[in-house]
XYZ file of C-alpha atoms in Angstrom:
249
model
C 0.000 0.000 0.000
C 1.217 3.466 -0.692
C 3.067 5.277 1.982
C 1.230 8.623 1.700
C -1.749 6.593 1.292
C -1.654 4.971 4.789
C -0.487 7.865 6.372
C -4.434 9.330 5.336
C -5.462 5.907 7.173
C -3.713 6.560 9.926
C -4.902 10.395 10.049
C -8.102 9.126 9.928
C -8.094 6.633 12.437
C -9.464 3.558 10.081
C -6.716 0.611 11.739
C -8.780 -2.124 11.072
C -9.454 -1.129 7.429
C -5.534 -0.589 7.006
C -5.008 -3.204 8.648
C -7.012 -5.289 5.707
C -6.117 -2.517 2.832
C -2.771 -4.654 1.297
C -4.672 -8.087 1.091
C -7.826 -6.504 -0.477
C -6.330 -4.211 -2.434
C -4.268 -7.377 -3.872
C -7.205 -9.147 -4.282
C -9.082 -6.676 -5.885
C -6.160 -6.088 -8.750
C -5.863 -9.824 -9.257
C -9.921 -10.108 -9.694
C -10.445 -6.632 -11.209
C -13.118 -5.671 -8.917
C -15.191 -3.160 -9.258
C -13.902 0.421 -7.420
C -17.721 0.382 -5.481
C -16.536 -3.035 -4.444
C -13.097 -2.540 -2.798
C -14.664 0.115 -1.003
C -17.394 -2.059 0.140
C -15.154 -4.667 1.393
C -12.606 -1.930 2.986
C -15.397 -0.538 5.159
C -16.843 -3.472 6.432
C -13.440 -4.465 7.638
C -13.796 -1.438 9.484
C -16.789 -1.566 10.696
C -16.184 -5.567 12.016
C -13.566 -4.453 13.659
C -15.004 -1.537 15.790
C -17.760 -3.394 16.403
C -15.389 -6.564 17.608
C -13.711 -3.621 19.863
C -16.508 -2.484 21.042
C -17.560 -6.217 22.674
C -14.226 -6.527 24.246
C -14.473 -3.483 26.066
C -18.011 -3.765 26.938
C -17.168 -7.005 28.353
C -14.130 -5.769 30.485
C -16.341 -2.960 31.568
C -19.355 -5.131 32.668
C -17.162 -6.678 35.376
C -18.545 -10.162 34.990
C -17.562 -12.626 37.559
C -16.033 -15.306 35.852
C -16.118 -14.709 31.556
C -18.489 -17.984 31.234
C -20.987 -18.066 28.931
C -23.880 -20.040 27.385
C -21.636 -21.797 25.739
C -20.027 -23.919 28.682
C -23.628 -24.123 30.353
C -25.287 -27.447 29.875
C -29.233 -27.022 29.701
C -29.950 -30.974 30.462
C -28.627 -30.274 33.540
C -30.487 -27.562 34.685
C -33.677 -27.888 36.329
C -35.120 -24.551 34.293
C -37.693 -25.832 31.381
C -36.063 -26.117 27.955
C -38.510 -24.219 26.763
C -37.861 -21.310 29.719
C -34.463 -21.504 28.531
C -35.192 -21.154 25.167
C -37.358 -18.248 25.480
C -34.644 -16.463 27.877
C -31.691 -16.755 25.041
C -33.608 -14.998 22.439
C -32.978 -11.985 24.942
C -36.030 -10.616 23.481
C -37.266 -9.759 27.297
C -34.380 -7.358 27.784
C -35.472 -5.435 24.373
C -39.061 -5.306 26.173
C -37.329 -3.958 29.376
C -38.770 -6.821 31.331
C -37.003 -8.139 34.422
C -35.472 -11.892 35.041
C -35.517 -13.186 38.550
C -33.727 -16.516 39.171
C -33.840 -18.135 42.926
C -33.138 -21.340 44.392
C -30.778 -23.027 46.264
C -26.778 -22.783 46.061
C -24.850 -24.549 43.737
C -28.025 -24.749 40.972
C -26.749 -22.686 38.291
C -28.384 -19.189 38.597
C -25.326 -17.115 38.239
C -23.591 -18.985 35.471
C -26.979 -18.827 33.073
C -27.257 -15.303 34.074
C -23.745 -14.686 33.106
C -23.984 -16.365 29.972
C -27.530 -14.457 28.988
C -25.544 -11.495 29.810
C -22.654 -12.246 27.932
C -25.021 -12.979 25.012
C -26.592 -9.645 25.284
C -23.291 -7.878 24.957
C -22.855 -9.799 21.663
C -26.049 -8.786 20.544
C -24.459 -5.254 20.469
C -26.029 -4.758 24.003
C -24.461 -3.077 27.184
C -24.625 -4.811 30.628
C -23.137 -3.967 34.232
C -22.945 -6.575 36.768
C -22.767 -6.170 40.456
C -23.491 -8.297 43.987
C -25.720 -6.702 46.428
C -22.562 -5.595 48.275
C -20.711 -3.557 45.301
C -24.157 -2.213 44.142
C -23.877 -0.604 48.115
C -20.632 0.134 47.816
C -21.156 1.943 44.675
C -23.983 4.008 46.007
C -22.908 4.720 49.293
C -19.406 6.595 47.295
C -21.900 8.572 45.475
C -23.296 9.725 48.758
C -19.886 11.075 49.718
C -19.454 13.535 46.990
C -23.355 14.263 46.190
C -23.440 12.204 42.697
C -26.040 9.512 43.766
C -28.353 10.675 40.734
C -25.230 10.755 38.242
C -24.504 7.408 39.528
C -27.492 6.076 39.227
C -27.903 7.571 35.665
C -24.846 5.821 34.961
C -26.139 2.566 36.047
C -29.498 2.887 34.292
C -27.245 3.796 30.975
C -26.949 0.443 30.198
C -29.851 -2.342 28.611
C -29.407 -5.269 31.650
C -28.116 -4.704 35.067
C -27.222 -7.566 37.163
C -27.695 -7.578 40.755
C -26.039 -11.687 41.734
C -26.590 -13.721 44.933
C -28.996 -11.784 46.922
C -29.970 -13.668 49.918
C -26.262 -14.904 50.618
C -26.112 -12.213 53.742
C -28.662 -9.939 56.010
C -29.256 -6.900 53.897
C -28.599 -3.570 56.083
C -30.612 -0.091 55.762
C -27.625 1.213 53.058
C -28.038 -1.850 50.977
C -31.649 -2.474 51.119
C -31.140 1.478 50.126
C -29.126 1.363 46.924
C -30.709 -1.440 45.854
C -34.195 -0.236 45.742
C -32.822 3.215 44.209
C -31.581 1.090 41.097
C -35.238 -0.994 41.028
C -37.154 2.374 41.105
C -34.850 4.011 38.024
C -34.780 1.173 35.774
C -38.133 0.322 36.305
C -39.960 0.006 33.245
C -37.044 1.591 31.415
C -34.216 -0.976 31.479
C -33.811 -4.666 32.359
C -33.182 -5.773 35.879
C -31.726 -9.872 36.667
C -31.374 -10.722 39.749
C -30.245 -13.947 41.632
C -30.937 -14.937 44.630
C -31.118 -17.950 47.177
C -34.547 -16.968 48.492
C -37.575 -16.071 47.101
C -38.577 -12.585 46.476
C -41.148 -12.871 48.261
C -38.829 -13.565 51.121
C -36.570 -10.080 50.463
C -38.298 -8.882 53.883
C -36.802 -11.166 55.943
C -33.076 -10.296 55.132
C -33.844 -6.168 54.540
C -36.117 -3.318 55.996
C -39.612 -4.479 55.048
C -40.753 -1.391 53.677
C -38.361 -0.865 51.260
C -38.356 -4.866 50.612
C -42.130 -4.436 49.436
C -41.243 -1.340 47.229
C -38.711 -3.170 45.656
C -40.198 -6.455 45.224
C -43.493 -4.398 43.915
C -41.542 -3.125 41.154
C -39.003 -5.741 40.167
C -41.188 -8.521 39.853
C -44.102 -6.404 37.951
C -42.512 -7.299 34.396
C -40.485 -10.025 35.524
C -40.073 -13.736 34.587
C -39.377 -15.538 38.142
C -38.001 -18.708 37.403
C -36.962 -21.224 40.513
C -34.372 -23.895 40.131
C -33.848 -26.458 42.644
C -32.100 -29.793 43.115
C -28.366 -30.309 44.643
C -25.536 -28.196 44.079
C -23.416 -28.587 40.543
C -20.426 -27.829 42.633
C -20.957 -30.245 45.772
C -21.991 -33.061 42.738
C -18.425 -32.579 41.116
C -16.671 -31.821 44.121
C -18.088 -35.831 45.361
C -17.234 -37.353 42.040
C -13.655 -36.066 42.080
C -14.457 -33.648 38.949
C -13.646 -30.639 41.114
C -9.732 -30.787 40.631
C -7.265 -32.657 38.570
C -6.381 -35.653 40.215
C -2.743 -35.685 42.025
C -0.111 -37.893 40.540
């Protein structure tokens, strides 16, 4: 490619289609496209490329817990309906801003299809944050510090899924029960809301303030699909059949 030529790339800041320009443009001199075509295929090297740039740092950014996704989840295994499951990977519930609400015991999978819906989502061109109950509260209560708890919230509400994993795990104080019903109440029929938990919604009131427990549950589960999973823990199962390390030699 001609020096002056990728200099204008560069200018420009088009590294993905400079990256592809020599091969094309070979290409495209060997075939004798047509001028409309090497600029077709130039641009949508581009444009692949952003877009593949823009998933990696949406992922980074979403702070996931552990990078799986759907595909390392094993839906025989799960005690959620194929046809829930199904209906749940289309994703078309986050593009109708309705909630997902996953409880049941420990060890039964909630978090990791969570994760991988949310993964999916971000390769559907979608944006997702992540947090626990304890760095949604953590989050809030440094907004209270310097006065930015509607900026932060704003922030939070920017995005098309928030997840909010493993409520139930501890007692809920007054901050927590706090920040978490402040996120509930902005996305509410705005932006999707998963959430994970060990108990029951229904249940919220027994580990937070049961006012804001009923505000929250009012408006979380209003648009929400609840589904409950049960049966033993994944983890305890492996850990019992020796699949939980690699054997010592």
């Amino acid at each position: 490619m001609p020096e002056d030529l990728e200099q204008i790339l560069r200018r420009m800041r088009l590294p993905y289609l400079r990256k592809a320009a020599p091969d094309v443009l070979a290409t495209a001199r060997a075939q004798r496209w047509d001028p409309a075509e090497v600029l077709r295929v130039l641009l949508n090297e581009e444009v692949t490329g952003r877009d593949a740039a823009t998933r990696r740092l949406r992922r980074k950014t979403a702070n996931f817990p552990s990078g799986k996704t759907l595909t390392s989840w094993r839906p025989e295994d799960s005690s959620i309906s194929e046809a829930t499951q199904n209906a749940l990977t289309t994703l078309e519930w986050i593009r109708r801003h309705e909630n997902l609400v996953v409880s049941g015991p420990s060890g039964t999978g909630k978090s990791h299809f969570v994760e991988g819906l949310a993964a999916a989502a971000i390769e559907s061109d979608m944006r997702v944050v992540w947090f626990t109950l304890e760095t949604l509260t953590q989050t809030i209560g440094k907004a209270k510090v310097d006065a930015s708890v509607a900026r932060t919230i704003a922030r939070i509400c920017g995005v098309d899924l928030i997840v909010v994993d493993d409520i139930g795990m501890l007692p809920a104080g007054q901050d927590a029960a706090e920040a978490f019903y402040r996120v509930i109440d902005a996305a509410y029929e705005r932006r999707s809301i998963a959430v994970t938990s060990n108990i029951h919604p229904s249940g919220f009131d027994t580990i937070m303030p049961k006012t804001l427990a009923t505000a929250t549950v009012d408006r979380l589960l209003h648009h929400a699909h609840l589904v409950l999973t049960k049966g033993d823990s994944h983890r305890l199962a492996e850990a019992l059949a020796g699949k939980g390390v690699l054997p010592l030699t």
